[in-house]
Each structure stands twice: as structure tokens, then as C-alpha cells.
Amino acid sequence: MGSDVLPCYVACDVSLSMADHMDELNTGLREFRGAVHADASVAGRVLCSVVGFGERPHVVQRLLPMDELAELPVPGPRTGTNFGPAFTFLRTVIDDDVLALERHRLHVHRPLVFFLSDGQPTDPLAWPPAFAALTDPGWVRRPRVVAFGVGDADALGAIGTFRTYLSRDGVRLGTALFASVMHVLSTSRPPTGRTLS
């Protein structure tokens, strides 16, 4: 593992409406893993966690090196697609993970969150405050958020604080993930001490 690391979180809607997209998304994750390993300047510097969410969020894979990247779970009969609990969960997980990395004296870049959904939250009033807390400028560990709209999604523009992609435009998930990672690693200043860049 490099002395500077970029924590990445793939947060994927695994509600029933996403069932037809999982093969495509898992292919994208495999492409992302392959692209990271093929680039010597990146391999060893990227850690990735996978979070699934429907009615409630859960960790599919904790933060690990890219060669251990898990596939997304098969959607079950979940009745909701609640964005708010996912954002609250991500803030807690990021806090815990970055603190653990800093204890190992690693220099940590500001995290990246890749938020994947078909864009139909079932908690339209609850998620904006949770998202505001996740992206609060006063929180030093706030992530850059890349939204990836799956299928006919068109409601994720407010969530992509860093970038927004739509699969219907022909953008492949693996390409979007790798491009976002490369942009951060090539443009953010190398971390000094244990501050986030």
C-alpha cells in the first residue's frame, strides 16, 4: 500500500428496481479493478468499500485494496430506496475508516463516494438533510460525490457534487470510476502530514 491512499466507496441501490442492471454494474466494477491494477501510479493507492442500500444500508465489503473488490449483491425484495439512511451511514463509515488509516500514519486524500441508483428515492423529504451532512464543507472528511445514474435515471444531478454520469448516455461504470479516481490523484496536492487533500 502506498503512503498516500484514496478511500473509495461504491454505494449501490440494491432495491428490486435495480435487478436488471446488476450484471452490467458488476462488469463495471471488474473493469474498474482491472484499470487500477494496470496503472502502476495508482495500484496500491486506492482502497475500496462496497455499500448496498435499499430500505436500509449495509456494508457488502469493508475498505480493502482493489484486488479484493467484491461484487454487488443480487437485489432482494426490498420495498424502499431510501437515500437518507445511506448518506448518514456513509458519513459514519468514512469517519471510522479515515481515522483508522490515519492511525497507521497514512496520508489520506479526501474520499470519493460513487453513488449508483436508478434515481427514484422513496424518502424525498428525508434525504436532503442527510446529504447536506455528508457534504458539509465544515467536515474535513467530506467526500467528493460522483453520481452514476442507472437506466433511465435523471434525478441525481443534485447528488453529484464532483461529477454526474448517466448510463443511458453510453458511459460505462468502470470508465467513470477510473476517470474520477485518476482526476483526484492527478490534481489534488499530495497530502502532507495527515491532513486530507
XYZ file of C-alpha atoms in Angstrom:
197
model
C 0.000 0.000 0.000
C 1.287 3.455 -0.865
C 1.999 6.115 1.762
C -0.896 8.145 0.366
C -4.251 6.474 -0.144
C -7.590 7.353 -1.695
C -10.591 5.737 0.034
C -13.419 4.987 -2.420
C -16.953 3.942 -1.538
C -19.262 2.355 -4.101
C -22.769 2.892 -2.698
C -25.256 0.989 -4.826
C -29.023 0.868 -4.770
C -29.865 -2.826 -4.458
C -33.644 -2.448 -4.387
C -35.765 -4.572 -6.694
C -35.900 -1.912 -9.409
C -32.148 -2.383 -9.951
C -32.301 -6.135 -10.620
C -31.899 -5.829 -14.396
C -28.755 -3.688 -14.037
C -26.599 -5.741 -11.657
C -24.711 -7.727 -14.301
C -23.747 -4.503 -16.059
C -22.662 -2.859 -12.793
C -20.609 -5.833 -11.657
C -18.897 -5.863 -15.056
C -18.106 -2.191 -14.467
C -16.577 -2.942 -11.078
C -14.381 -5.630 -12.626
C -13.267 -3.179 -15.328
C -12.506 -0.596 -12.644
C -10.404 -3.097 -10.694
C -8.518 -4.081 -13.847
C -7.807 -0.469 -14.811
C -6.457 0.349 -11.358
C -4.159 -2.684 -11.382
C -2.903 -1.851 -14.876
C -1.662 1.592 -13.824
C 1.447 1.447 -11.657
C 0.917 5.027 -10.471
C -2.449 4.082 -8.978
C -2.182 0.448 -7.900
C -1.712 0.219 -4.156
C -3.012 3.730 -3.529
C -6.747 3.041 -3.956
C -8.856 1.332 -1.294
C -12.475 0.475 -1.962
C -15.555 -0.348 0.100
C -18.908 -1.507 -1.267
C -22.162 -0.452 0.416
C -25.577 -1.706 -0.622
C -28.745 0.164 0.230
C -32.475 -0.272 -0.205
C -34.693 0.359 2.760
C -31.540 0.262 4.928
C -27.802 0.404 4.100
C -25.290 -2.346 4.824
C -21.601 -2.997 4.177
C -21.007 -5.535 1.409
C -17.237 -5.094 1.694
C -15.254 -3.047 4.155
C -12.461 -0.780 2.924
C -9.841 -3.029 1.294
C -7.260 -2.954 -1.525
C -8.729 -3.109 -5.008
C -7.695 -6.700 -5.677
C -10.280 -7.767 -3.099
C -13.146 -5.762 -4.602
C -16.428 -7.589 -4.045
C -19.312 -7.824 -6.469
C -22.652 -6.210 -5.766
C -25.305 -8.402 -4.170
C -28.352 -9.648 -6.033
C -31.269 -7.323 -5.223
C -33.831 -8.794 -2.891
C -37.490 -7.934 -2.379
C -36.706 -4.646 -0.646
C -39.606 -2.250 -0.556
C -37.742 1.049 -0.350
C -34.916 3.019 -1.897
C -34.010 5.325 0.951
C -31.163 7.697 0.140
C -31.125 9.400 3.569
C -30.026 6.413 5.680
C -27.354 5.618 3.063
C -25.875 9.115 3.331
C -25.935 9.019 7.147
C -24.339 5.564 7.106
C -21.607 6.710 4.707
C -20.688 9.634 6.947
C -20.226 7.299 9.930
C -18.271 4.697 7.942
C -15.994 7.307 6.359
C -15.251 8.848 9.758
C -14.286 5.462 11.203
C -12.249 4.362 8.178
C -10.248 7.569 7.762
C -9.452 7.663 11.457
C -8.143 4.080 11.217
C -5.994 4.953 8.192
C -4.563 7.994 9.927
C -3.627 5.851 12.929
C -1.444 3.849 10.530
C 0.270 7.111 9.566
C -1.077 7.053 6.032
C -1.701 10.279 4.133
C -5.368 10.226 3.174
C -6.937 12.000 0.219
C -10.490 13.235 0.590
C -12.665 10.170 -0.046
C -14.643 9.509 -3.194
C -18.214 8.216 -3.000
C -19.697 6.638 -6.133
C -23.462 6.720 -5.700
C -25.285 4.334 -8.058
C -29.073 4.340 -8.426
C -31.916 4.373 -10.896
C -32.774 7.702 -9.298
C -36.083 7.185 -7.519
C -35.667 7.795 -3.754
C -38.572 6.752 -1.568
C -37.647 9.306 1.131
C -37.816 12.576 -0.858
C -38.091 14.802 2.219
C -35.602 12.980 4.453
C -32.552 12.569 2.216
C -31.540 16.219 1.554
C -30.564 16.967 5.201
C -28.604 13.697 5.395
C -26.817 14.541 2.151
C -26.051 18.050 3.427
C -24.393 16.497 6.492
C -22.334 14.132 4.310
C -21.082 17.001 2.141
C -20.819 19.649 4.867
C -17.896 21.969 3.963
C -17.081 22.211 7.672
C -16.358 18.458 7.858
C -12.739 17.840 6.853
C -13.502 14.248 5.764
C -16.403 15.159 3.482
C -16.207 13.086 0.305
C -16.338 14.098 -3.295
C -19.542 12.506 -4.597
C -19.817 11.032 -8.090
C -23.378 10.157 -9.079
C -23.926 7.405 -11.627
C -27.476 7.232 -12.936
C -28.536 3.747 -13.971
C -31.196 3.012 -16.588
C -33.466 5.995 -17.133
C -32.277 7.860 -14.042
C -32.296 11.620 -14.382
C -32.748 12.741 -10.764
C -29.175 12.509 -9.476
C -27.833 15.888 -10.551
C -28.090 17.351 -7.042
C -26.082 14.432 -5.635
C -23.063 14.515 -7.942
C -21.020 17.230 -6.223
C -17.900 16.166 -8.132
C -19.277 14.548 -11.292
C -22.508 13.056 -12.620
C -22.728 10.293 -15.231
C -25.744 8.654 -16.851
C -25.508 5.135 -18.234
C -28.153 5.978 -20.827
C -25.584 8.355 -22.387
C -23.385 5.344 -23.078
C -20.988 5.933 -20.189
C -19.585 2.703 -18.768
C -19.330 2.409 -14.998
C -15.720 1.186 -14.999
C -14.648 4.123 -17.180
C -16.471 6.640 -14.966
C -14.959 5.245 -11.772
C -11.406 5.120 -13.087
C -11.598 8.586 -14.662
C -12.794 10.051 -11.360
C -10.020 8.346 -9.385
C -7.341 9.487 -11.842
C -8.615 13.054 -11.764
C -8.402 13.199 -7.965
C -4.959 11.597 -7.765
C -3.533 13.772 -10.535
C -4.978 17.113 -9.435
C -5.186 17.116 -5.643
C -1.984 18.087 -3.904
C -0.053 15.246 -2.297
C -1.198 15.023 1.313
C 1.277 16.300 3.870
C 1.128 15.173 7.467
C -2.249 13.511 7.882
C -4.477 16.286 6.567
C -6.896 15.453 3.783
C -6.373 16.868 0.322
